[in-house]
XYZ file of C-alpha atoms in Angstrom:
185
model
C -19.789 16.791 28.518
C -19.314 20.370 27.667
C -19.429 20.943 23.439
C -15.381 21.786 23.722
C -14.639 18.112 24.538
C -18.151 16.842 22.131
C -16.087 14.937 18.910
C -17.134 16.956 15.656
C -18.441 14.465 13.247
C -18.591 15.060 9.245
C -20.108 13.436 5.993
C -17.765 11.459 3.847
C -18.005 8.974 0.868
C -14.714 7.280 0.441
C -14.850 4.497 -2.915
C -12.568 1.791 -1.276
C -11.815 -1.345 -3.146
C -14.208 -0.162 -5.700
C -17.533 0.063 -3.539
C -18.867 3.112 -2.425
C -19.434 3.833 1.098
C -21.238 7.071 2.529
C -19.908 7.704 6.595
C -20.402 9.459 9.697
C -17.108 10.025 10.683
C -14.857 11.758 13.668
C -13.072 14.772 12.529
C -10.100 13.173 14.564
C -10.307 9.813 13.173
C -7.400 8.379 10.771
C -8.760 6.783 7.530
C -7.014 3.564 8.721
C -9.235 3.445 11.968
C -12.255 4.724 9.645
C -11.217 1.606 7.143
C -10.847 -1.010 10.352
C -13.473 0.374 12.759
C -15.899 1.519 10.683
C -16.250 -0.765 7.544
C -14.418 -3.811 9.372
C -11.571 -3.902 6.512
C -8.789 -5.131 9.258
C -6.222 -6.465 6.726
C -4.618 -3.217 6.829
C -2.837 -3.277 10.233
C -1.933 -0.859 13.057
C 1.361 -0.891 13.821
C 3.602 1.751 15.047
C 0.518 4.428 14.372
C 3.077 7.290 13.845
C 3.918 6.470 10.153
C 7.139 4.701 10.921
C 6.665 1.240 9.702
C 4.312 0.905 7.112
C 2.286 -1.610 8.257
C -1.124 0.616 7.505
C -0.055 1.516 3.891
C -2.946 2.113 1.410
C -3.428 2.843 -2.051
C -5.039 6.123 -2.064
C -5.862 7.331 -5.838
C -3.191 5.001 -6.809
C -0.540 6.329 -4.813
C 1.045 4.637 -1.409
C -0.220 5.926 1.695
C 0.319 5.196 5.072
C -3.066 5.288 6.326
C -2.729 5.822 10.118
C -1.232 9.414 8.992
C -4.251 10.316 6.393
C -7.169 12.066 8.303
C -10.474 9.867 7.447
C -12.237 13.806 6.761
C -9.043 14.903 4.398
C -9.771 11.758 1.661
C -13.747 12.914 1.094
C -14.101 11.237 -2.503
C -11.150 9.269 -2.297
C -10.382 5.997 -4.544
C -9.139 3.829 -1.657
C -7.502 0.291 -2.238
C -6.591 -2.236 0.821
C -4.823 -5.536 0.600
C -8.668 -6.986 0.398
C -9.062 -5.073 -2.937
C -5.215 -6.471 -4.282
C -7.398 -9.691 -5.954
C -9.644 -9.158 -8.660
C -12.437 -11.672 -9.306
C -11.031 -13.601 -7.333
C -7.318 -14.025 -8.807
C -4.350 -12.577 -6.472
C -2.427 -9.934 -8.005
C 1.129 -10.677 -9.577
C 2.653 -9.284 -6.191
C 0.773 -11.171 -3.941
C 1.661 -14.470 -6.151
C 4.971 -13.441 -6.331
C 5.400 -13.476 -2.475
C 3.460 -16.789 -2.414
C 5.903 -18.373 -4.639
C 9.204 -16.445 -3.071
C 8.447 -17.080 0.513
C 8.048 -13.433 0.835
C 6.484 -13.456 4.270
C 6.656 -14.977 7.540
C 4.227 -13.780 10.751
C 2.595 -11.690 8.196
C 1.808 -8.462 10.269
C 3.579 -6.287 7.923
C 2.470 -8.156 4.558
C -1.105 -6.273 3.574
C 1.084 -3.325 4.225
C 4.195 -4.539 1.977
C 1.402 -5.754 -0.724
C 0.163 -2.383 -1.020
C 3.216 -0.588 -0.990
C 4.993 -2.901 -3.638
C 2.040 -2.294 -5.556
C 2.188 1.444 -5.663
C 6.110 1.179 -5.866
C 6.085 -0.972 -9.250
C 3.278 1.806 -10.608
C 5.856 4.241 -9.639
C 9.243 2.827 -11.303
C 6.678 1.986 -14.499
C 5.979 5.665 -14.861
C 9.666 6.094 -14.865
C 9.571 8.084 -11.424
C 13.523 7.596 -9.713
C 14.184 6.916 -6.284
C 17.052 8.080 -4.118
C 19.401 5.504 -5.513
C 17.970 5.743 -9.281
C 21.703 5.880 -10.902
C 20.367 7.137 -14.456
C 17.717 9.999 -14.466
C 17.460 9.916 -17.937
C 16.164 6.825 -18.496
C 13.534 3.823 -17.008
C 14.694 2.867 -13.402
C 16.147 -0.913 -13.315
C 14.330 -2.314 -10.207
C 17.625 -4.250 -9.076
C 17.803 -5.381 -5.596
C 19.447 -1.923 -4.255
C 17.140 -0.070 -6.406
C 13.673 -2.615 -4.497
C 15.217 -2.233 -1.091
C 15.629 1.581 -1.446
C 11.911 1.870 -2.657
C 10.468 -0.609 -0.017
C 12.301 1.197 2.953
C 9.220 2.665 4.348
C 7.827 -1.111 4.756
C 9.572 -2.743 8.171
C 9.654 -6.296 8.869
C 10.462 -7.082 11.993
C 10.676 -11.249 11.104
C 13.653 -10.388 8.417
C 11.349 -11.629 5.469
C 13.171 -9.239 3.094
C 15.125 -11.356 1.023
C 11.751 -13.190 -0.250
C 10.132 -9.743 -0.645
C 13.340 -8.439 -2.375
C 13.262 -11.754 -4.906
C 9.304 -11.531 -5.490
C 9.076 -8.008 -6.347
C 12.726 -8.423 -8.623
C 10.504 -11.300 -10.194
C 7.328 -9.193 -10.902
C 9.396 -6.469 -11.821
C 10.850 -8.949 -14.816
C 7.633 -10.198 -15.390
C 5.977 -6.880 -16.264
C 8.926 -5.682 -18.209
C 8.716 -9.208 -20.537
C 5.190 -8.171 -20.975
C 5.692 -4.241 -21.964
C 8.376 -5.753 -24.336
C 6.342 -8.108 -25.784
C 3.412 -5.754 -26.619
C 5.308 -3.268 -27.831
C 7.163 -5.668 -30.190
């Protein structure tokens, strides 16, 4: 094996689902192979591994990534969170109840990727950030049904679940907003 064709491999400490985790990894590989392969995370799945269908998507520093896209090298330092890191202390978050209670799933290849990314996508519409279909960009985005679907689009489901995903995340969505009303009452 001449050194042209000899992988290059580089240092990296990636903080995933808050523990630290110091790696020898291949320049070439993607952080979702680096999560699966090399610290045996596997909820995150491997789907169309060209971005297309959100099956891989992460939390990386809070923001919705699809992880098959994000070179492993590129996220040195990163705060990584997979569906395993969704629960804390052992209680599921108020997504992944919500799409207990709504049905919100059914083979469930896509879900650790639609957990993640409904996660980041509530953060999102919280910090007032519109979407393409965000009617009024003066104001707090409504998470209606048109305004979930538009937001999820990057997340496919190829068993049709998406009326249960659209109902759970309309229902956590109410949920938090009860709550900010409350406190701020």
């Amino acid at each position: 094996m001449d050194s042209e064709s000899t992988p290059v491999h580089a240092d990296i400490t990636l903080v995933v689902n808050g523990r630290e985790h110091r790696l020898s990894v291949d320049t070439r590989a993607s952080l979702l192979d680096v999560l699966r392969e090399n610290l045996g995370l596997t909820g995150s799945k491997k789907g169309c591994d060209h971005g297309q269908c959100g099956a891989c998507t992460i939390l990386i520093g809070g923001r919705r990534a699809n992880g098959c896209l994000a070179l492993a090298v590129a996220h040195d330092g990163a705060d990584i969170v997979t569906v395993e890191g969704l629960a804390q202390d052992g209680q599921l978050s108020p997504v992944q109840e919500a799409f207990i209670e709504q049905d919100a799933f059914q083979c469930g290849y896509c879900t650790p990727g639609q957990l993640c990314s409904a996660t980041g996508m509530l953060d999102e519409a919280g910090q007032g950030w519109p979407s393409a279909v965000t009617s009024d960009l003066g104001s707090d985005p409504v998470l209606d049904d048109d305004e979930i679907r538009e937001r999820m689009s990057g997340n496919l489901c190829r068993c049709g679940a998406y009326v249960g995903i659209v109902a759970a995340l309309r229902d956590v969505a109410r949920r938090k907003k009860a709550a900010k009303e409350a406190a701020e009452a």
